[in-house]
XYZ file of C-alpha atoms in Angstrom:
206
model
C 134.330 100.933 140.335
C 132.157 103.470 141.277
C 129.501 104.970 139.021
C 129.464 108.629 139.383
C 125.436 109.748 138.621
C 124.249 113.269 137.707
C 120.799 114.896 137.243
C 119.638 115.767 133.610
C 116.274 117.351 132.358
C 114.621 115.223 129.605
C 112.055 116.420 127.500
C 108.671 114.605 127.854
C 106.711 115.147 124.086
C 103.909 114.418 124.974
C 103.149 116.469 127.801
C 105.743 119.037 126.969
C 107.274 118.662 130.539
C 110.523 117.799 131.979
C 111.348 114.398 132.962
C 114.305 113.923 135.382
C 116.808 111.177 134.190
C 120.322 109.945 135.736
C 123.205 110.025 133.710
C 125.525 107.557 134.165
C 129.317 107.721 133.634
C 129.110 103.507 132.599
C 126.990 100.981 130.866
C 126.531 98.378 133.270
C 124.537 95.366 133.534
C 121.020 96.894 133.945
C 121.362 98.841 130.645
C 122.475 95.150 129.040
C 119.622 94.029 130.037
C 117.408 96.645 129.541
C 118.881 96.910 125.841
C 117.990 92.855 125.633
C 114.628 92.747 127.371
C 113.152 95.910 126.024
C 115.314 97.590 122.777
C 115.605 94.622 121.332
C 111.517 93.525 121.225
C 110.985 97.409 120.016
C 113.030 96.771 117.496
C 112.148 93.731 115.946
C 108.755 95.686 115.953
C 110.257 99.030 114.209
C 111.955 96.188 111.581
C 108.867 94.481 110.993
C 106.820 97.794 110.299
C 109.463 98.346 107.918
C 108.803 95.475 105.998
C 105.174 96.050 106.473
C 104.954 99.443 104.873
C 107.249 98.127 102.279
C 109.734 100.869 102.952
C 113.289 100.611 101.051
C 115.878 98.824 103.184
C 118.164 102.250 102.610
C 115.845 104.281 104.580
C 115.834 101.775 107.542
C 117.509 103.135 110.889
C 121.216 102.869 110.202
C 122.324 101.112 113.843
C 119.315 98.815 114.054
C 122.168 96.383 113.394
C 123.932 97.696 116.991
C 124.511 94.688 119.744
C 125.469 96.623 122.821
C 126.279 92.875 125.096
C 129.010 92.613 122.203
C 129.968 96.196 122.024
C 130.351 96.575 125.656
C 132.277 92.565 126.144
C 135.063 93.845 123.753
C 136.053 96.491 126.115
C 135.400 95.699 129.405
C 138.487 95.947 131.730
C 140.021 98.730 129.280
C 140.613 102.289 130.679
C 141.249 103.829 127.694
C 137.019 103.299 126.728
C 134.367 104.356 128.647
C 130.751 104.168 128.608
C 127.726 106.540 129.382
C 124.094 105.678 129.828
C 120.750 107.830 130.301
C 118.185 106.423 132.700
C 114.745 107.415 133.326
C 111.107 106.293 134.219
C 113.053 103.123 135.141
C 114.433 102.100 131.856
C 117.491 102.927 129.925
C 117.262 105.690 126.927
C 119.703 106.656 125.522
C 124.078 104.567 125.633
C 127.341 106.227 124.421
C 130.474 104.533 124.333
C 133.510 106.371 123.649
C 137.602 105.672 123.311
C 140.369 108.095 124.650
C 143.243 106.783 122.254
C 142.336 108.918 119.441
C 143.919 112.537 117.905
C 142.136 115.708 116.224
C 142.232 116.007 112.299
C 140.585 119.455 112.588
C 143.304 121.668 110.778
C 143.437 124.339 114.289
C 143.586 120.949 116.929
C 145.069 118.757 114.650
C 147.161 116.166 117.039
C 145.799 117.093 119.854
C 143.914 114.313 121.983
C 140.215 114.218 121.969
C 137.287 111.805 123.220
C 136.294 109.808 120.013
C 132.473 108.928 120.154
C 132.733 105.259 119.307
C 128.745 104.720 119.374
C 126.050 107.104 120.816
C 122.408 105.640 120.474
C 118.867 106.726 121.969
C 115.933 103.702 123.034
C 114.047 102.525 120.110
C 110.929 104.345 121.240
C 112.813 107.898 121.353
C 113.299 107.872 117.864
C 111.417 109.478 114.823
C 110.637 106.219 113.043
C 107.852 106.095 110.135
C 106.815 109.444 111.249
C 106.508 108.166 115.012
C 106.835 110.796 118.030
C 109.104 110.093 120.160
C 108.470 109.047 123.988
C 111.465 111.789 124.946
C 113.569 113.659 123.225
C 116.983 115.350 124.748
C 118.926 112.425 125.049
C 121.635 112.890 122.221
C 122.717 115.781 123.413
C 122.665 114.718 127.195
C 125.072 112.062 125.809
C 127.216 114.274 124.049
C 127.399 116.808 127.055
C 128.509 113.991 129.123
C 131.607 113.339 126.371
C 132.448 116.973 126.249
C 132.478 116.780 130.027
C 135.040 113.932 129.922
C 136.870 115.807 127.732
C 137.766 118.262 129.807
C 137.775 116.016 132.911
C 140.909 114.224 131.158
C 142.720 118.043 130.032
C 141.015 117.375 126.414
C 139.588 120.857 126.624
C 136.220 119.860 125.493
C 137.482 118.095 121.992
C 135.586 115.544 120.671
C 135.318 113.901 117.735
C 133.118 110.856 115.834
C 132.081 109.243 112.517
C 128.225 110.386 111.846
C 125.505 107.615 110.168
C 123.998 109.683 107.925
C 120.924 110.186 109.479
C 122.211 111.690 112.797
C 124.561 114.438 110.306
C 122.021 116.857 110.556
C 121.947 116.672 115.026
C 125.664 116.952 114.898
C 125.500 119.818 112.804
C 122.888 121.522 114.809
C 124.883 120.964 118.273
C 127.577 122.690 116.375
C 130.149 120.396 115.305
C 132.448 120.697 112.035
C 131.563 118.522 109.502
C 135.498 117.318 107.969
C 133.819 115.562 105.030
C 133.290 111.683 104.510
C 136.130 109.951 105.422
C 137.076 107.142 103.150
C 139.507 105.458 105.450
C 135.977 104.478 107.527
C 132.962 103.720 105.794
C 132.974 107.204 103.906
C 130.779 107.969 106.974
C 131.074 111.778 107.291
C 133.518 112.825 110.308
C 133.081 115.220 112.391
C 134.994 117.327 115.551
C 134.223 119.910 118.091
C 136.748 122.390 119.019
C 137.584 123.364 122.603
C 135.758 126.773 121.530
C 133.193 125.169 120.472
C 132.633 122.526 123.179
C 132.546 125.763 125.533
C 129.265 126.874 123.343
C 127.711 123.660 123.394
C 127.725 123.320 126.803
C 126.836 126.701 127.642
C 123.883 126.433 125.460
C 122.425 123.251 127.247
């Protein structure tokens, strides 16, 4: 298969410049290992800061829990799920995963197909974690472009839909998504959709 790479702009914090990253229409083998040899270690760090600072275990990051070798084995070899990765300075930064088999619920696109965000998840160290700054921020929404983009690729029109953890809510909002409520059927994690309208104003704002 043949991994089809395009040029996004991350944001460096630090510096306040851009960084140039690939993003990658699959998770292959280098982001497996990169989640192994280098997420993992960061976040047995993050976990045991946690425990550190005493902080409660319900304000811990909600996917620390995530195992992308397992997430990634249970689909391999299926067309209907794809996978998207963010690379830059070398390492991998941000990983999406995302299945075509599911329909709107939003009352105007209700039935209609849409790319369901199965699992979208930035590095350990490009997170806001005990107050931390980030190492780069942008890479949520470069993730999210690249599902909208699918979207559309497969006649979708830019739909796309996912179950938020609570503490990503607020980014889904902000990129303009509509919030359906917590869905009880599924964690009551809130659910949320973007309209072919709105998909359009997403990307145009990026």
């Amino acid at each position: 298969m043949t991994v089809e790479v395009s040029t996004v702009y991350l944001l460096d914090v630090a510096t306040g410049g851009s960084v140039e990253a690939e993003l990658r229409d699959a998770i292959e083998q280098a982001q497996i290992d990169d989640w192994a040899g280098k997420w993992l270690p960061a976040t047995v760090a993050i976990i045991q800061e946690l425990v550190n600072n005493r902080v409660p275990r319900s304000q811990w990051p909600q996917s620390l829990h995530w195992n992308w070798a397992q997430k990634t084995s249970q689909v391999q070899g299926l067309l209907a799920f794809r996978g998207f990765s963010v690379v830059a300075q070398g390492v991998t930064q941000g990983l999406a995963q995302v299945d075509l088999t599911k329909s709107a619920r939003e009352p105007r696109q209700i039935g209609k197909p849409l790319v369901y965000i199965q699992y979208l998840e930035a590095a350990p160290w490009n997170r806001r974690e005990l107050g931390r700054t980030p190492r780069l921020r942008g890479i949520g929404s470069a993730l999210l472009a690249a599902a909208v983009a699918l979207s559309e690729d497969e006649g979708f029109k830019g739909r796309v839909g996912l179950h938020s953890l609570p503490q990503a809510d607020d980014f889904y909002r902000r990129c303009g998504m509509v919030d359906l409520e917590p869905d009880p059927t599924y964690q009551n994690l809130r659910y949320f959709e973007m309209t072919a309208e709105q998909a359009r104003a997403f990307l145009d704002g990026e």
